[in-house]
CSV table of C-alpha atoms and ligand atoms in Angstrom, one decimal:
chain,number,residue,atom,x,y,z
A,1,MET,CA,0.0,0.0,0.0
A,2,GLU,CA,1.2,3.5,-0.8
A,3,PRO,CA,2.5,5.2,2.3
A,4,LEU,CA,0.5,8.2,3.6
A,5,ILE,CA,2.9,10.6,5.4
A,6,ILE,CA,1.2,13.7,6.8
A,7,GLY,CA,2.9,16.7,8.3
A,8,ASN,CA,1.1,18.6,11.1
A,9,TRP,CA,2.6,22.1,11.4
A,10,LYS,CA,0.3,23.0,14.3
A,11,LEU,CA,0.6,26.7,15.1
A,12,ASN,CA,3.7,27.3,13.0
A,13,PRO,CA,5.5,29.0,11.4
A,14,LYS,CA,5.4,32.6,12.5
A,15,LYS,CA,5.0,34.3,9.1
A,16,THR,CA,3.3,33.6,5.7
A,17,LEU,CA,6.6,34.0,3.9
A,18,GLU,CA,8.2,31.4,6.1
A,19,ALA,CA,5.3,29.0,5.5
A,20,ILE,CA,5.6,29.5,1.7
A,21,ASN,CA,9.3,28.9,1.8
A,22,THR,CA,9.1,25.8,3.9
A,23,PHE,CA,6.3,24.4,1.7
A,24,LYS,CA,8.3,25.1,-1.4
A,25,ALA,CA,11.4,23.5,0.1
A,26,ILE,CA,9.4,20.3,0.9
A,27,LYS,CA,7.9,20.3,-2.6
A,28,LYS,CA,11.3,20.6,-4.2
A,29,ALA,CA,13.0,17.9,-2.2
A,30,LEU,CA,10.3,15.3,-2.8
A,31,GLN,CA,11.4,12.5,-5.2
A,32,LYS,CA,9.3,12.3,-8.4
A,33,ASP,CA,7.2,9.4,-7.1
A,34,SER,CA,6.8,10.6,-3.5
A,35,LYS,CA,3.6,12.2,-2.1
A,36,THR,CA,2.7,14.0,1.0
A,37,VAL,CA,0.0,16.1,2.8
A,38,VAL,CA,0.9,19.0,5.0
A,39,CYS,CA,-1.7,20.2,7.6
A,40,VAL,CA,-1.1,23.9,7.9
A,41,PRO,CA,-2.7,26.7,10.0
A,42,THR,CA,-5.9,27.8,8.4
A,43,LEU,CA,-4.6,31.3,7.7
A,44,TYR,CA,-2.0,29.9,5.3
A,45,ILE,CA,-4.3,27.7,3.4
A,46,PRO,CA,-5.3,30.1,0.6
A,47,GLU,CA,-1.7,31.0,-0.2
A,48,LEU,CA,-0.3,27.5,0.1
A,49,SER,CA,-3.1,25.9,-1.9
A,50,LYS,CA,-1.8,27.8,-5.0
A,51,LEU,CA,1.4,25.7,-4.6
A,52,MET,CA,-0.2,22.3,-4.5
A,53,SER,CA,0.8,19.6,-7.0
A,54,ASN,CA,0.1,15.9,-7.6
A,55,HIS,CA,2.8,15.3,-5.0
A,56,ILE,CA,1.9,17.7,-2.2
A,57,SER,CA,-1.5,18.7,-1.0
A,58,ILE,CA,-2.8,20.8,1.8
A,59,GLY,CA,-4.6,19.4,4.9
A,60,ALA,CA,-6.5,21.3,7.5
A,61,GLN,CA,-6.0,20.8,11.3
A,62,ASP,CA,-9.7,21.0,12.2
A,63,ALA,CA,-13.1,21.8,10.8
A,64,PHE,CA,-16.1,23.1,12.7
A,65,GLU,CA,-19.1,20.8,12.7
A,66,THR,CA,-21.7,23.3,11.3
A,67,GLU,CA,-21.3,24.6,7.8
A,68,LEU,CA,-22.3,28.2,8.2
A,69,GLY,CA,-24.0,30.6,10.7
A,70,ALA,CA,-23.4,32.4,13.9
A,71,HIS,CA,-20.2,30.7,15.0
A,72,THR,CA,-17.6,33.4,15.7
A,73,GLY,CA,-14.0,32.3,15.0
A,74,LYS,CA,-14.8,29.0,13.4
A,75,VAL,CA,-13.9,27.5,10.0
A,76,SER,CA,-16.0,24.7,8.5
A,77,ALA,CA,-15.3,21.9,6.0
A,78,LEU,CA,-17.6,23.8,3.5
A,79,LEU,CA,-15.2,26.8,3.6
A,80,LEU,CA,-12.1,24.6,3.4
A,81,LYS,CA,-13.3,22.8,0.4
A,82,GLN,CA,-13.0,25.8,-1.9
A,83,TYR,CA,-9.2,25.6,-1.4
A,84,LYS,CA,-9.1,21.9,-2.5
A,85,VAL,CA,-8.0,20.8,1.0
A,86,SER,CA,-7.4,17.0,0.6
A,87,HIS,CA,-7.4,15.9,4.3
A,88,CYS,CA,-8.5,17.3,7.6
A,89,LEU,CA,-7.4,16.2,11.1
A,90,ILE,CA,-10.3,15.4,13.4
A,91,GLY,CA,-10.0,14.9,17.1
A,92,HIS,CA,-6.3,15.7,17.5
A,93,SER,CA,-5.5,15.4,21.1
A,94,GLU,CA,-4.7,19.1,21.3
A,95,MET,CA,-8.3,19.8,20.1
A,96,ARG,CA,-9.7,17.2,22.4
A,97,ALA,CA,-7.8,19.0,25.3
A,98,SER,CA,-9.5,22.2,24.3
A,99,GLY,CA,-13.0,20.8,24.5
A,100,ASP,CA,-13.7,18.4,21.6
A,101,THR,CA,-15.8,15.6,23.0
A,102,ASP,CA,-16.3,12.3,21.3
A,103,GLU,CA,-19.7,13.6,20.1
A,104,ILE,CA,-18.2,16.7,18.6
A,105,VAL,CA,-15.5,14.6,17.0
A,106,SER,CA,-18.2,12.4,15.4
A,107,GLN,CA,-20.0,15.5,14.1
A,108,LYS,CA,-16.8,17.0,12.6
A,109,LEU,CA,-16.1,13.7,11.0
A,110,ARG,CA,-19.4,13.7,9.2
A,111,SER,CA,-19.1,17.3,8.1
A,112,VAL,CA,-15.7,16.6,6.5
A,113,LEU,CA,-16.9,13.5,4.8
A,114,LYS,CA,-19.9,15.4,3.4
A,115,GLN,CA,-17.5,17.8,1.6
A,116,GLY,CA,-15.4,15.0,0.1
A,117,ILE,CA,-12.4,15.8,2.3
A,118,ILE,CA,-10.6,12.8,3.8
A,119,PRO,CA,-10.8,12.8,7.6
A,120,VAL,CA,-7.8,11.8,9.6
A,121,LEU,CA,-9.4,10.6,12.9
A,122,CYS,CA,-6.8,11.0,15.7
A,123,VAL,CA,-7.2,8.6,18.6
A,124,GLY,CA,-4.9,7.7,21.5
A,125,GLU,CA,-4.7,7.2,25.2
A,126,LYS,CA,-3.4,9.7,27.8
A,127,GLU,CA,-1.4,7.1,29.7
A,128,ARG,CA,-0.4,3.4,29.6
A,129,THR,CA,-1.4,1.4,32.6
A,130,GLU,CA,-0.7,-2.3,33.2
A,131,GLU,CA,-4.4,-3.3,33.1
A,132,HIS,CA,-4.5,-2.5,29.3
A,133,TRP,CA,-7.2,0.2,29.9
A,134,TYR,CA,-5.7,2.1,27.0
A,135,LEU,CA,-7.2,-0.5,24.6
A,136,HIS,CA,-10.6,0.3,26.0
A,137,VAL,CA,-10.0,4.1,25.6
A,138,VAL,CA,-9.0,3.8,22.0
A,139,LYS,CA,-11.9,1.4,21.2
A,140,GLU,CA,-14.4,3.8,22.7
A,141,GLN,CA,-13.0,6.8,20.7
A,142,ILE,CA,-13.4,4.8,17.5
A,143,LEU,CA,-16.8,3.4,18.2
A,144,LYS,CA,-18.1,6.9,19.2
A,145,ALA,CA,-16.6,8.6,16.2
A,146,PHE,CA,-18.0,6.1,13.7
A,147,ASP,CA,-21.4,5.8,15.4
A,148,GLY,CA,-24.1,5.9,12.6
A,149,LEU,CA,-21.6,6.0,9.7
A,150,SER,CA,-22.0,3.5,6.8
A,151,PRO,CA,-19.2,1.0,5.9
A,152,ASN,CA,-18.8,3.1,2.7
A,153,GLU,CA,-18.1,6.2,4.8
A,154,ILE,CA,-15.9,4.4,7.4
A,155,LYS,CA,-13.6,3.0,4.7
A,156,LYS,CA,-12.7,6.6,3.6
A,157,VAL,CA,-11.4,7.6,7.0
A,158,VAL,CA,-7.7,7.5,8.0
A,159,ILE,CA,-7.1,6.5,11.6
A,160,ALA,CA,-4.1,8.1,13.2
A,161,TYR,CA,-3.0,6.4,16.4
A,162,GLU,CA,-1.3,9.1,18.5
A,163,PRO,CA,-0.7,8.2,22.1
A,164,ILE,CA,-0.8,11.5,24.0
A,165,TRP,CA,2.2,10.6,26.1
A,166,ALA,CA,4.3,10.4,22.9
A,167,ILE,CA,3.3,13.7,21.4
A,168,GLY,CA,5.2,16.9,21.3
A,169,LYS,CA,8.3,18.3,23.0
A,170,ASP,CA,7.0,17.2,26.5
A,171,ALA,CA,6.6,13.6,25.4
A,172,ILE,CA,7.8,11.0,27.8
A,173,ARG,CA,9.2,9.0,24.8
A,174,SER,CA,8.0,7.9,21.4
A,175,SER,CA,6.0,4.7,21.2
A,176,THR,CA,8.1,1.5,20.6
A,177,PRO,CA,7.4,-0.3,17.4
A,178,SER,CA,5.9,-3.2,19.3
A,179,GLU,CA,3.5,-1.0,21.3
A,180,CYS,CA,2.5,0.6,18.0
A,181,GLU,CA,2.1,-2.8,16.3
A,182,GLU,CA,-0.1,-4.0,19.1
A,183,MET,CA,-2.4,-1.0,18.8
A,184,THR,CA,-2.7,-1.1,15.0
A,185,ILE,CA,-3.7,-4.8,15.2
A,186,PHE,CA,-6.2,-3.9,17.9
A,187,ILE,CA,-7.6,-0.9,15.8
A,188,ARG,CA,-8.1,-3.2,12.8
A,189,ARG,CA,-9.8,-5.7,15.0
A,190,VAL,CA,-12.2,-3.0,16.2
A,191,ILE,CA,-12.9,-2.0,12.6
A,192,ALA,CA,-13.4,-5.7,11.6
A,193,ASP,CA,-16.0,-6.2,14.4
A,194,MET,CA,-17.8,-3.1,13.1
A,195,VAL,CA,-17.7,-3.4,9.4
A,196,GLY,CA,-15.9,-6.6,8.5
A,197,GLU,CA,-12.5,-7.9,7.7
A,198,LYS,CA,-12.2,-6.4,4.2
A,199,ILE,CA,-12.5,-2.8,5.3
A,200,ALA,CA,-10.4,-3.6,8.4
A,201,HIS,CA,-7.6,-4.8,6.1
A,202,THR,CA,-7.7,-1.9,3.7
A,203,ILE,CA,-8.4,1.1,6.0
A,204,LYS,CA,-5.4,3.3,6.5
A,205,VAL,CA,-3.9,3.3,10.0
A,206,ILE,CA,-1.0,5.7,10.6
A,207,TYR,CA,1.2,6.4,13.6
A,208,GLY,CA,2.0,9.8,15.2
A,209,GLY,CA,4.0,10.9,18.2
A,210,SER,CA,7.6,12.0,18.2
A,211,VAL,CA,8.3,10.6,14.8
A,212,ASP,CA,11.6,11.8,13.5
A,213,LYS,CA,14.2,10.8,11.0
A,214,THR,CA,15.8,8.3,13.4
A,215,ASN,CA,12.7,6.2,14.2
A,216,ALA,CA,10.3,6.8,11.2
A,217,GLN,CA,11.4,3.7,9.3
A,218,SER,CA,10.9,1.4,12.3
A,219,PHE,CA,7.2,2.4,12.3
A,220,MET,CA,6.9,2.1,8.6
A,221,ASP,CA,8.3,-1.4,8.8
A,222,ILE,CA,5.3,-2.6,10.9
A,223,GLN,CA,3.0,-4.4,8.6
A,224,GLY,CA,-0.3,-2.8,9.7
A,225,VAL,CA,1.1,0.8,9.7
A,226,THR,CA,0.2,2.6,6.5
A,227,GLY,CA,1.9,5.9,7.2
A,228,LEU,CA,2.9,8.6,9.7
A,229,LEU,CA,1.5,11.8,11.2
A,230,ILE,CA,4.5,14.0,11.9
A,231,GLY,CA,4.5,17.2,14.0
A,232,ARG,CA,7.8,18.9,14.8
A,233,ALA,CA,9.9,17.1,12.2
A,234,SER,CA,7.5,18.2,9.4
A,235,LEU,CA,8.8,21.8,9.8
A,236,SER,CA,12.2,20.7,8.7
A,237,PRO,CA,12.0,20.1,4.9
A,238,LYS,CA,15.2,18.1,5.0
A,239,ASP,CA,14.1,15.7,7.8
A,240,PHE,CA,10.5,15.5,6.6
A,241,THR,CA,11.3,14.7,2.9
A,242,GLY,CA,14.0,12.4,4.0
A,243,ILE,CA,11.4,10.3,5.9
A,244,ILE,CA,9.0,10.4,2.9
A,245,ASN,CA,11.5,9.6,0.2
A,246,ASN,CA,12.8,6.8,2.3
A,247,ALA,CA,9.4,5.3,2.8
A,248,TYR,CA,8.8,5.4,-1.0
A,249,ASP,CA,12.2,3.9,-1.7
A,250,THR,CA,11.3,1.0,0.7
A,251,LEU,CA,8.0,0.5,-1.0
A,252,LYS,CA,9.7,0.4,-4.4
A,253,GLU,CA,12.2,-2.1,-3.1
A,254,LYS,CA,9.4,-4.3,-1.7
A,255,ASN,CA,7.5,-4.2,-5.0
A,256,LYS,CA,10.6,-5.1,-6.9
A,257,GLN,CA,11.3,-8.1,-4.6
A,258,TYR,CA,7.6,-9.2,-4.9
A,259,ALA,CA,7.8,-8.9,-8.7
A,260,ASN,CA,11.0,-11.0,-8.8
A,261,THR,CA,9.5,-13.7,-6.5
A,262,GLN,CA,6.5,-13.9,-8.8
A,263,LYS,CA,8.7,-14.1,-11.9
A,264,ASN,CA,10.8,-16.9,-10.3
A,265,GLN,CA,7.7,-18.8,-9.3
A,266,ARG,CA,6.4,-18.6,-12.9
A,267,LYS,CA,9.7,-19.8,-14.2
A,268,THR,CA,9.9,-22.8,-11.9
A,269,LYS,CA,6.3,-23.7,-12.8
A,270,ALA,CA,7.1,-23.5,-16.6
A,271,GLN,CA,10.2,-25.7,-16.2
A,272,LYS,CA,8.2,-28.5,-14.5
B,1,PGA,P1,5.1,15.4,17.2
B,1,PGA,O1,3.5,15.7,17.0
B,1,PGA,O2,5.5,14.7,16.0
B,1,PGA,O3,5.7,16.7,17.4
B,1,PGA,O4,5.2,14.6,18.5
B,1,PGA,C1,2.6,14.8,16.4
B,1,PGA,C2,1.2,15.3,16.4
B,1,PGA,O5,0.8,15.9,17.4
B,1,PGA,O6,0.5,15.1,15.4
């Protein structure tokens, strides 16, 4: 599956010009077959959307659940759509911390789907306890977000597993590949129970939380991980595109090996 590597600039950088330059630098350093999405502050979307290409698109970091009306300070998916935003983060832990409940997350998810934008549903526990309560926390977040959605809608959603303890500069540490693997298997199990094995197998599940150039590949090597959601490191064009290009190189190598194995198997069969 093609890797989905998303940058989340959060409330950075300070000036539009810096945003343009960073975006351009990322665009330039992407290899010709690499693709990415950068979730930028709303204010920069109109300017940066002019620089989008087949390789780099713009994502939003949130969308208000109601399309239009008396909602001071809000931006909805309907408004974002006119700038061809491809993805929108929903339920990021920093939005949940500032008041997004599971119900609001679910409404936002619907509003984004309605506009044909791909939602990136962020889930993740605050802490890890020995009793595995974190599995319950993540399951509830998914069940509540998807409540009432059809299988056809659910399969369009990207699920980003972002343990809160692993996010940002105050992170305790990043997740280990095995913790991440356990959770992605669990997430696909939850989806299978809701809408069947086929969607559980193909839905995109990505990892986020202190991903950088030193650990990115270890997450991408996990079979159930389709991509990454990268905060701080996505502001460094060199580090960010290094991670993306590397992931695409690995995919190319895997495809080559697969094609060779198929070819050899056909040869052996023909010789028999
Ligand atoms: P981080 O942020 O990579 O800086 O930990 C990830 C996120 O919050 O999406």
